[in-house]
Amino acid sequence: MFKVPPLAPQRLQKLLRAMPKAELHIHIEGSLEPELIFALAQRNGVPLPYASVEALRQAYAFTNLQSFLDIYYAGASVLLHEQDFYDMARAYLARAAMDNVAHAEIFFDPQTHTARGVAMEAVINGLHRACEDARAELGISATLILCFLRHLSEASAFETLEQAQPLLGKIVGVGLDSSEVGHPPEKFARVFARCRELGLHLVAHAGEEGPPAYIWSALDVLKVERIDHGVQAVHDAALMQRLAQDRIPLTVCPLSNQKLCVFPDLKDHNLRQLLDAGLCATVNSDDPAYFGGYINENFTQVFAATAMTARHAYQLAFNSFEASFASQADKRVWEHRLKEAFERFVEHD
Ligand SMILES: [Zn+2]
């Protein structure tokens, strides 16, 4: 591992913004800013229960995962056509490039759209075209992960997989999201087994609000390669050991955890504890339009609150590349760029 000297707090904040990084936990529907929601509502003639952009922004006062999800699904109702999905993903990728995201693995929730009569092709083709254009025009690499909504049935997940089957070449994996408590991973054991047969990468949300047992079953029953969130793992020593030993990545989202009251005060966030225990933790934005910050805000705020160091910054960015589903060749390029970014900052200190 590259040796990282300590940096003054202000210099570290600059470095956090400048360093290349991968974002592995971003729900594209959660990147919809109120301005774009209103523009798409107007374009598509969809009525909104909010009088203005400001009124919608003010409604973003969540107390838990469910109160957030209620507004999240209302916002997604403006997405109808392929171009809408393209515009949403393109807006996120432009914003991510500004935060020096070199690679993004983007979650999307097709059931939120197909349930409203939107065709699977419109969803996947729009998002995929945005990823292709962003690679060419912004120099950012981006791939797609289809997420099943865990509050819906296994049958609905299977139906979704079937609809997506002709388009599987445009996605790299599947995930599991939405209301966690009461919907353990094992509910989707057969769906994930089928996805594994199809050669898809597997991830799942587990241990955000739910217990460590959900992380165990995501690993052992669903056989996922990454855990999304996973912050509740600290309550189970054997699980911490397993995650460290097998280098199972956790995609941690500090501002989301704060907004949804998993850690009401960022200074109590356990990211540093996860890293210091040798886990492959990463920093991500989850639903940045709703949780008050894109990836760089997540980095700078959690570092300021928990007094992490330049060594942690390097580890987190390095982990994000290691944990990605990109090619080994791409990973080496990004790791090299990461090292160069750190050397520049250290030299000029
Ligand atoms: Zn999430």
XYZ file of C-alpha atoms and ligand atoms in Angstrom:
350
model
C 0.000 0.000 0.000
C 1.147 3.508 -0.929
C 2.428 5.397 2.130
C 0.257 8.453 2.816
C 1.519 11.257 5.056
C -0.950 13.264 7.179
C -2.411 16.457 5.673
C -3.812 19.645 7.223
C -7.655 19.534 7.419
C -8.235 22.105 4.657
C -5.763 20.434 2.341
C -7.388 17.076 3.047
C -10.829 18.455 2.151
C -9.431 19.641 -1.193
C -7.833 16.275 -1.821
C -11.114 14.459 -1.042
C -12.783 16.472 -3.795
C -9.931 16.126 -6.301
C -9.104 12.430 -5.938
C -10.513 10.016 -8.529
C -13.117 7.651 -7.090
C -15.790 5.140 -8.045
C -19.402 5.443 -6.995
C -21.013 2.028 -6.409
C -24.220 2.896 -4.567
C -26.326 5.463 -6.385
C -30.033 4.984 -7.165
C -30.574 6.879 -10.376
C -34.153 7.737 -9.402
C -32.664 9.260 -6.237
C -30.597 11.676 -8.310
C -33.738 13.410 -9.610
C -33.458 17.027 -8.504
C -36.728 18.927 -7.867
C -35.984 21.150 -10.899
C -35.790 18.123 -13.220
C -38.893 16.551 -11.623
C -40.834 19.733 -12.410
C -39.413 19.996 -15.949
C -40.303 16.361 -16.739
C -43.757 16.731 -15.130
C -44.429 19.665 -17.436
C -43.034 17.911 -20.527
C -45.171 14.819 -19.852
C -48.282 16.519 -18.445
C -47.993 14.681 -15.106
C -49.695 16.472 -12.171
C -47.569 16.816 -9.010
C -48.892 17.147 -5.439
C -46.434 20.049 -4.855
C -47.035 23.659 -5.909
C -43.409 24.547 -6.641
C -39.797 23.356 -6.716
C -39.373 24.952 -3.267
C -42.438 23.156 -1.849
C -41.068 19.838 -3.083
C -37.654 20.537 -1.590
C -39.278 21.388 1.740
C -41.055 18.016 1.769
C -37.659 16.298 2.002
C -37.803 16.096 5.828
C -37.601 12.368 6.431
C -37.582 10.532 9.713
C -36.911 7.007 8.425
C -36.550 4.898 5.305
C -40.312 4.605 4.702
C -41.060 8.342 4.890
C -38.295 8.896 2.331
C -39.564 6.130 0.028
C -43.045 7.691 -0.099
C -41.661 10.918 -1.642
C -39.137 9.025 -3.771
C -41.885 7.081 -5.564
C -43.940 10.270 -6.095
C -40.890 11.895 -7.771
C -40.327 8.893 -10.044
C -43.890 9.193 -11.398
C -42.772 11.883 -13.901
C -40.558 9.370 -15.784
C -42.455 7.992 -18.776
C -40.342 7.911 -21.941
C -36.877 6.660 -22.898
C -35.687 10.266 -23.190
C -36.725 10.956 -19.563
C -34.497 8.122 -18.322
C -31.709 9.368 -20.566
C -31.998 12.926 -19.233
C -32.019 11.744 -15.616
C -28.908 9.571 -16.002
C -27.099 12.173 -18.079
C -27.708 14.830 -15.396
C -26.318 12.524 -12.699
C -23.244 11.566 -14.740
C -22.413 15.215 -15.495
C -22.662 15.946 -11.757
C -20.579 12.884 -10.855
C -17.847 13.864 -13.335
C -17.578 17.210 -11.524
C -16.862 15.232 -8.325
C -14.076 13.336 -10.128
C -15.995 10.085 -10.247
C -14.056 7.947 -12.747
C -16.534 5.066 -12.684
C -20.164 4.692 -11.561
C -22.252 1.538 -11.125
C -25.788 2.868 -11.246
C -28.795 1.222 -9.582
C -32.213 1.502 -11.155
C -35.626 0.230 -9.977
C -37.532 -1.022 -13.044
C -40.579 -2.151 -11.048
C -41.209 1.461 -9.999
C -41.715 2.204 -13.697
C -43.136 -0.979 -15.214
C -45.883 -0.924 -12.543
C -46.972 2.415 -14.070
C -47.075 0.971 -17.588
C -43.602 2.131 -18.709
C -41.868 -0.421 -20.963
C -38.688 -2.098 -19.675
C -37.003 -1.134 -22.986
C -37.653 2.571 -22.354
C -36.016 2.322 -18.915
C -32.924 0.302 -19.817
C -32.299 1.782 -23.267
C -32.564 5.360 -21.981
C -30.201 4.749 -19.066
C -27.762 2.738 -21.181
C -27.568 5.371 -23.929
C -26.772 7.988 -21.275
C -23.919 5.800 -19.978
C -22.503 5.364 -23.495
C -22.692 9.086 -24.282
C -21.151 10.020 -20.927
C -18.190 7.740 -21.607
C -17.587 9.438 -24.958
C -18.343 13.017 -23.928
C -17.399 13.233 -20.231
C -14.737 10.521 -19.999
C -16.625 8.816 -17.160
C -17.197 5.061 -17.165
C -20.691 3.926 -16.135
C -22.586 0.634 -15.953
C -26.056 -0.412 -14.746
C -27.316 -2.657 -11.933
C -30.992 -3.662 -11.969
C -32.504 -3.667 -8.464
C -35.497 -5.694 -7.355
C -37.850 -3.992 -4.904
C -37.841 -6.184 -1.805
C -41.275 -5.062 -0.546
C -42.751 -6.680 -3.680
C -43.097 -10.434 -4.222
C -40.687 -13.032 -5.536
C -43.094 -13.534 -8.457
C -42.842 -9.845 -9.366
C -39.024 -10.055 -9.267
C -39.065 -13.092 -11.588
C -41.413 -11.270 -13.964
C -39.067 -8.279 -13.978
C -36.089 -10.492 -14.747
C -37.984 -12.044 -17.631
C -38.855 -8.621 -19.072
C -35.206 -7.572 -18.809
C -33.825 -10.780 -20.308
C -33.458 -9.474 -23.918
C -31.554 -6.455 -22.529
C -29.195 -8.207 -20.100
C -26.213 -7.222 -22.260
C -26.822 -3.642 -21.099
C -26.561 -4.382 -17.351
C -23.724 -5.852 -15.273
C -25.638 -7.112 -12.257
C -28.679 -7.161 -10.010
C -29.347 -5.768 -6.539
C -32.033 -5.642 -3.884
C -33.384 -2.396 -2.415
C -36.374 -0.543 -0.876
C -37.917 -1.230 2.578
C -35.490 -3.548 4.368
C -37.076 -4.443 7.712
C -39.524 -7.345 7.376
C -38.152 -8.304 3.944
C -35.093 -10.504 4.565
C -32.802 -11.390 1.641
C -33.825 -15.077 1.641
C -37.218 -14.015 0.208
C -35.303 -13.667 -3.100
C -33.049 -16.742 -2.887
C -34.409 -18.342 -6.077
C -34.361 -15.100 -8.078
C -30.714 -14.481 -7.180
C -29.789 -18.101 -7.944
C -31.257 -17.634 -11.431
C -29.385 -14.338 -11.906
C -26.150 -16.068 -10.888
C -26.774 -18.723 -13.564
C -27.218 -15.905 -16.072
C -23.728 -14.650 -15.223
C -24.843 -11.420 -13.540
C -22.985 -9.824 -10.635
C -24.947 -9.844 -7.370
C -25.284 -7.174 -4.670
C -27.937 -6.461 -2.014
C -28.864 -3.812 0.523
C -28.462 -5.346 3.971
C -27.764 -4.054 7.455
C -28.862 -0.460 6.873
C -31.803 -0.549 9.292
C -32.042 -4.338 9.289
C -30.073 -6.661 11.623
C -26.679 -8.354 10.997
C -28.657 -11.559 10.254
C -29.746 -9.952 6.959
C -26.069 -9.458 6.010
C -25.327 -13.102 6.777
C -28.204 -14.276 4.590
C -27.314 -11.853 1.774
C -23.855 -13.476 1.759
C -24.747 -17.106 2.382
C -28.194 -17.437 0.786
C -28.114 -14.860 -2.023
C -24.312 -15.219 -2.463
C -23.828 -11.502 -3.149
C -20.391 -10.057 -3.928
C -21.012 -6.692 -2.203
C -23.197 -5.487 0.640
C -24.942 -2.136 0.212
C -24.790 -0.178 3.499
C -23.893 -2.986 5.943
C -23.208 -0.553 8.785
C -25.063 -2.751 11.308
C -22.299 -5.366 10.915
C -20.427 -3.792 13.844
C -22.919 -5.441 16.222
C -21.683 -8.923 15.242
C -17.996 -9.710 15.803
C -18.052 -12.950 13.797
C -19.624 -11.117 10.866
C -16.997 -8.355 11.026
C -14.320 -11.042 10.820
C -16.004 -12.693 7.838
C -16.360 -9.384 5.959
C -12.712 -8.492 6.597
C -11.348 -11.934 5.745
C -13.274 -12.270 2.477
C -12.778 -8.584 1.538
C -16.538 -8.230 1.017
C -17.057 -4.587 0.064
C -19.570 -2.412 1.928
C -21.010 0.534 0.012
C -21.540 3.001 2.850
C -23.628 6.186 2.427
C -22.942 8.602 5.315
C -25.392 11.430 4.492
C -28.176 8.944 3.767
C -27.538 7.299 7.149
C -27.718 10.708 8.803
C -30.896 11.832 6.998
C -32.704 8.553 7.705
C -31.563 8.657 11.333
C -29.422 5.484 11.233
C -26.725 7.783 12.690
C -28.584 11.032 13.504
C -25.252 12.755 14.174
C -22.487 12.211 11.587
C -19.841 12.283 14.307
C -21.249 8.951 15.517
C -20.944 7.341 12.079
C -18.968 4.080 12.152
C -17.198 4.387 8.773
C -13.835 4.872 10.463
C -14.438 1.860 12.684
C -15.246 -0.292 9.622
C -12.071 0.830 7.851
C -9.871 0.410 10.908
C -11.238 -3.136 11.312
C -9.847 -3.893 7.847
C -13.142 -3.948 5.952
C -13.364 -2.905 2.311
C -15.679 0.061 2.995
C -16.460 2.694 0.363
C -18.233 6.079 0.365
C -21.284 6.707 -1.817
C -24.253 9.063 -2.136
C -27.270 6.652 -2.256
C -30.014 9.162 -3.251
C -28.104 12.444 -3.537
C -30.995 14.693 -4.596
C -32.910 13.678 -1.482
C -30.136 13.353 1.094
C -28.445 16.705 0.562
C -25.219 15.758 -1.149
C -23.404 14.060 -3.982
C -20.368 11.876 -3.359
C -17.890 14.658 -2.557
C -20.266 16.086 0.067
C -20.420 12.620 1.616
C -16.627 12.457 1.741
C -16.003 15.964 3.062
C -18.763 15.934 5.674
C -17.998 12.514 7.135
C -14.268 13.289 7.251
C -14.904 16.600 9.002
C -17.240 14.937 11.517
C -15.126 11.889 12.363
C -11.554 13.217 12.031
C -10.409 10.661 9.490
C -7.036 11.160 7.831
C -5.461 11.203 4.352
C -4.631 7.528 4.841
C -8.370 6.773 5.215
C -9.099 8.875 2.120
C -6.641 6.878 0.039
C -8.002 3.597 1.369
C -11.613 4.560 0.601
C -10.870 5.617 -2.981
C -8.675 2.553 -3.523
C -11.445 0.325 -2.112
C -14.007 1.873 -4.465
C -12.000 0.762 -7.493
C -11.184 -2.648 -6.020
C -14.868 -3.238 -5.169
C -16.136 -2.278 -8.633
C -17.114 -4.750 -11.348
C -14.832 -3.023 -13.854
C -12.016 -4.834 -15.681
C -8.654 -5.385 -13.984
C -7.064 -3.168 -16.655
C -9.417 -0.262 -15.863
C -8.819 -0.716 -12.131
C -5.033 -0.452 -12.578
C -5.445 2.779 -14.601
C -7.665 4.368 -11.931
C -5.410 3.234 -9.066
C -2.473 4.801 -10.860
C -4.392 8.071 -11.262
C -5.298 7.922 -7.565
C -1.668 7.572 -6.549
C -0.711 10.480 -8.805
C -3.405 12.691 -7.256
C -2.047 11.968 -3.770
C 1.555 12.572 -4.804
C 0.592 15.960 -6.238
C -1.047 16.981 -2.968
C 1.807 15.739 -0.792
C 4.499 17.416 -2.931
C 2.797 20.784 -2.772
C 1.988 20.664 0.917
Zn -29.478 2.457 -1.383
